[in-house]
Amino acid sequence: MPNASPNVAPVAAAARRPALSDALGLLVTLGVALAFAWWHPAQNTWAALALILALGLDTVARVVVRLVQMRLGVAAEFQGVTSPLLMLGNAVWIGGLLVALGGWLRPGLFPLMACTLAGLVAMGACARIALARMVAVLDAAEREATQDKTGGREPR
């Protein structure tokens, strides 16, 4: 019988890398929003606030997805999806750096770029929450169907 313990460490390490990347992306984008709001408050405050609120929604969505995964043991993540909207959710720091670069080169465009990034991040967060809800509803329906087949008994 093979020992399963050597496989546990790589899985745990792989699970930590996306969380670290997500946290760094959040901090980079948050820093960009706060820096531009501080640099030119009259022009950039509302756009920075929109970006900060979108980052908050994205954080809530990621917590919901993790809770669904822990509760059901089913991955509620987008995998193999080629949508730029959903890929940006995993690499929001790229968007934050692009907004910072564009805002530095053309300061008048920061509000437009920050609001665009905020919209993309918020749509990705809503898609994550919708997927987590679908996984939870499908799992509940599957459990109910299994209980109906077994006459209310737990399957062996």
Short mmCIF file of C-alpha atoms in Angstrom, two decimals:
data_model
loop_
_atom_site.label_atom_id
_atom_site.label_comp_id
_atom_site.label_asym_id
_atom_site.label_seq_id
_atom_site.Cartn_x
_atom_site.Cartn_y
_atom_site.Cartn_z
CA MET A 1 0.00 0.00 0.00
CA PRO A 2 1.63 3.29 -1.07
CA ASN A 3 2.17 6.01 1.46
CA ALA A 4 -0.06 9.02 0.76
CA SER A 5 1.82 11.44 3.02
CA PRO A 6 4.40 12.62 0.41
CA ASN A 7 1.54 13.89 -1.78
CA VAL A 8 -0.02 15.96 1.00
CA ALA A 9 2.75 18.58 1.21
CA PRO A 10 2.71 19.53 -2.50
CA VAL A 11 -1.09 19.84 -2.46
CA ALA A 12 -0.99 22.07 0.62
CA ALA A 13 1.82 24.17 -0.87
CA ALA A 14 -0.06 24.52 -4.16
CA ALA A 15 -3.17 25.63 -2.28
CA ARG A 16 -1.19 28.38 -0.50
CA ARG A 17 0.31 29.89 -3.68
CA PRO A 18 -2.98 31.23 -5.13
CA ALA A 19 -3.96 32.67 -1.74
CA LEU A 20 -0.62 34.49 -1.53
CA SER A 21 -0.97 35.74 -5.12
CA ASP A 22 -4.51 36.91 -4.40
CA ALA A 23 -3.41 38.76 -1.28
CA LEU A 24 -0.50 40.44 -3.09
CA GLY A 25 -2.82 41.44 -5.94
CA LEU A 26 -5.26 42.92 -3.47
CA LEU A 27 -2.51 44.88 -1.70
CA VAL A 28 -0.95 46.17 -4.95
CA THR A 29 -4.30 47.34 -6.32
CA LEU A 30 -5.37 48.80 -2.99
CA GLY A 31 -2.06 50.66 -2.77
CA VAL A 32 -2.52 52.06 -6.28
CA ALA A 33 -6.04 53.26 -5.46
CA LEU A 34 -4.98 54.91 -2.21
CA ALA A 35 -1.88 56.51 -3.75
CA PHE A 36 -3.84 58.10 -6.58
CA ALA A 37 -6.61 59.24 -4.21
CA TRP A 38 -4.00 60.87 -2.00
CA TRP A 39 -2.09 62.35 -4.95
CA HIS A 40 -5.08 64.11 -6.54
CA PRO A 41 -8.12 63.79 -4.23
CA ALA A 42 -10.47 66.06 -6.18
CA GLN A 43 -10.14 63.97 -9.32
CA ASN A 44 -9.42 60.45 -8.07
CA THR A 45 -11.33 59.92 -4.81
CA TRP A 46 -14.53 58.47 -6.27
CA ALA A 47 -12.71 56.22 -8.72
CA ALA A 48 -10.41 54.97 -5.97
CA LEU A 49 -13.43 54.34 -3.73
CA ALA A 50 -15.12 52.33 -6.49
CA LEU A 51 -11.97 50.24 -6.89
CA ILE A 52 -11.66 49.69 -3.13
CA LEU A 53 -15.32 48.60 -2.88
CA ALA A 54 -14.85 46.21 -5.81
CA LEU A 55 -11.80 44.73 -4.07
CA GLY A 56 -13.90 44.28 -0.93
CA LEU A 57 -16.59 42.48 -2.91
CA ASP A 58 -13.93 40.28 -4.50
CA THR A 59 -12.56 39.40 -1.07
CA VAL A 60 -16.05 38.46 0.15
CA ALA A 61 -16.56 36.33 -2.97
CA ARG A 62 -13.30 34.48 -2.36
CA VAL A 63 -14.31 33.81 1.26
CA VAL A 64 -17.69 32.46 0.10
CA VAL A 65 -15.99 30.17 -2.43
CA ARG A 66 -13.58 28.86 0.23
CA LEU A 67 -16.46 28.25 2.65
CA VAL A 68 -18.38 26.30 0.01
CA GLN A 69 -15.27 24.26 -0.75
CA MET A 70 -14.69 23.49 2.92
CA ARG A 71 -18.33 22.65 3.59
CA LEU A 72 -18.99 20.49 0.54
CA GLY A 73 -15.52 19.33 -0.41
CA VAL A 74 -16.25 20.37 -3.99
CA ALA A 75 -14.07 22.83 -5.91
CA ALA A 76 -16.11 25.91 -6.74
CA GLU A 77 -13.50 27.61 -8.90
CA PHE A 78 -13.25 28.55 -12.52
CA GLN A 79 -10.77 26.22 -14.18
CA GLY A 80 -9.82 26.23 -17.84
CA VAL A 81 -11.93 29.32 -18.55
CA THR A 82 -10.40 31.63 -21.15
CA SER A 83 -12.46 34.71 -20.25
CA PRO A 84 -10.31 37.80 -19.54
CA LEU A 85 -12.85 38.85 -16.93
CA LEU A 86 -12.39 35.71 -14.88
CA MET A 87 -8.64 35.47 -15.45
CA LEU A 88 -8.26 39.01 -14.10
CA GLY A 89 -9.79 37.85 -10.83
CA ASN A 90 -6.78 35.60 -10.29
CA ALA A 91 -4.27 38.23 -11.39
CA VAL A 92 -5.83 41.50 -10.29
CA TRP A 93 -2.34 42.85 -9.59
CA ILE A 94 -1.75 43.04 -13.35
CA GLY A 95 -4.78 45.29 -13.68
CA GLY A 96 -3.59 47.36 -10.74
CA LEU A 97 -0.16 47.84 -12.28
CA LEU A 98 -1.67 48.75 -15.66
CA VAL A 99 -3.91 51.33 -13.99
CA ALA A 100 -0.90 52.70 -12.09
CA LEU A 101 1.19 52.92 -15.24
CA GLY A 102 -1.61 54.53 -17.25
CA GLY A 103 -2.41 56.93 -14.42
CA TRP A 104 1.22 57.90 -14.13
CA LEU A 105 1.58 58.49 -17.88
CA ARG A 106 -1.81 60.19 -18.28
CA PRO A 107 -3.09 61.33 -14.85
CA GLY A 108 -6.41 62.47 -16.27
CA LEU A 109 -7.26 58.90 -17.30
CA PHE A 110 -6.92 57.37 -13.83
CA PRO A 111 -10.63 57.69 -12.95
CA LEU A 112 -11.69 56.00 -16.19
CA MET A 113 -9.16 53.17 -15.85
CA ALA A 114 -9.84 52.65 -12.13
CA CYS A 115 -13.59 52.49 -12.68
CA THR A 116 -13.09 50.05 -15.56
CA LEU A 117 -10.92 47.83 -13.39
CA ALA A 118 -13.44 48.13 -10.55
CA GLY A 119 -16.21 46.96 -12.89
CA LEU A 120 -14.18 43.99 -14.10
CA VAL A 121 -13.24 42.96 -10.56
CA ALA A 122 -16.85 43.32 -9.36
CA MET A 123 -18.21 41.27 -12.27
CA GLY A 124 -15.66 38.55 -11.59
CA ALA A 125 -16.64 38.57 -7.90
CA CYS A 126 -20.33 38.24 -8.78
CA ALA A 127 -19.49 35.35 -11.12
CA ARG A 128 -17.58 33.63 -8.30
CA ILE A 129 -20.49 34.01 -5.91
CA ALA A 130 -22.93 32.74 -8.54
CA LEU A 131 -20.76 29.69 -9.19
CA ALA A 132 -20.45 28.95 -5.46
CA ARG A 133 -24.23 29.17 -5.13
CA MET A 134 -24.76 26.86 -8.11
CA VAL A 135 -22.36 24.30 -6.63
CA ALA A 136 -24.14 24.46 -3.26
CA VAL A 137 -27.62 24.13 -4.82
CA LEU A 138 -26.56 21.25 -7.06
CA ASP A 139 -24.92 19.47 -4.13
CA ALA A 140 -28.09 19.87 -2.03
CA ALA A 141 -30.24 18.56 -4.90
CA GLU A 142 -27.91 15.60 -5.36
CA ARG A 143 -28.05 14.77 -1.65
CA GLU A 144 -31.85 15.02 -1.68
CA ALA A 145 -32.07 12.72 -4.69
CA THR A 146 -29.78 10.22 -2.98
CA GLN A 147 -31.93 10.28 0.16
CA ASP A 148 -35.09 9.77 -1.93
CA LYS A 149 -33.53 6.71 -3.61
CA THR A 150 -32.47 5.18 -0.33
CA GLY A 151 -35.76 5.93 1.42
CA GLY A 152 -34.27 8.47 3.81
CA ARG A 153 -31.39 6.24 4.88
CA GLU A 154 -27.81 7.37 4.58
CA PRO A 155 -26.02 5.65 1.64
CA ARG A 156 -23.25 3.22 2.58
#
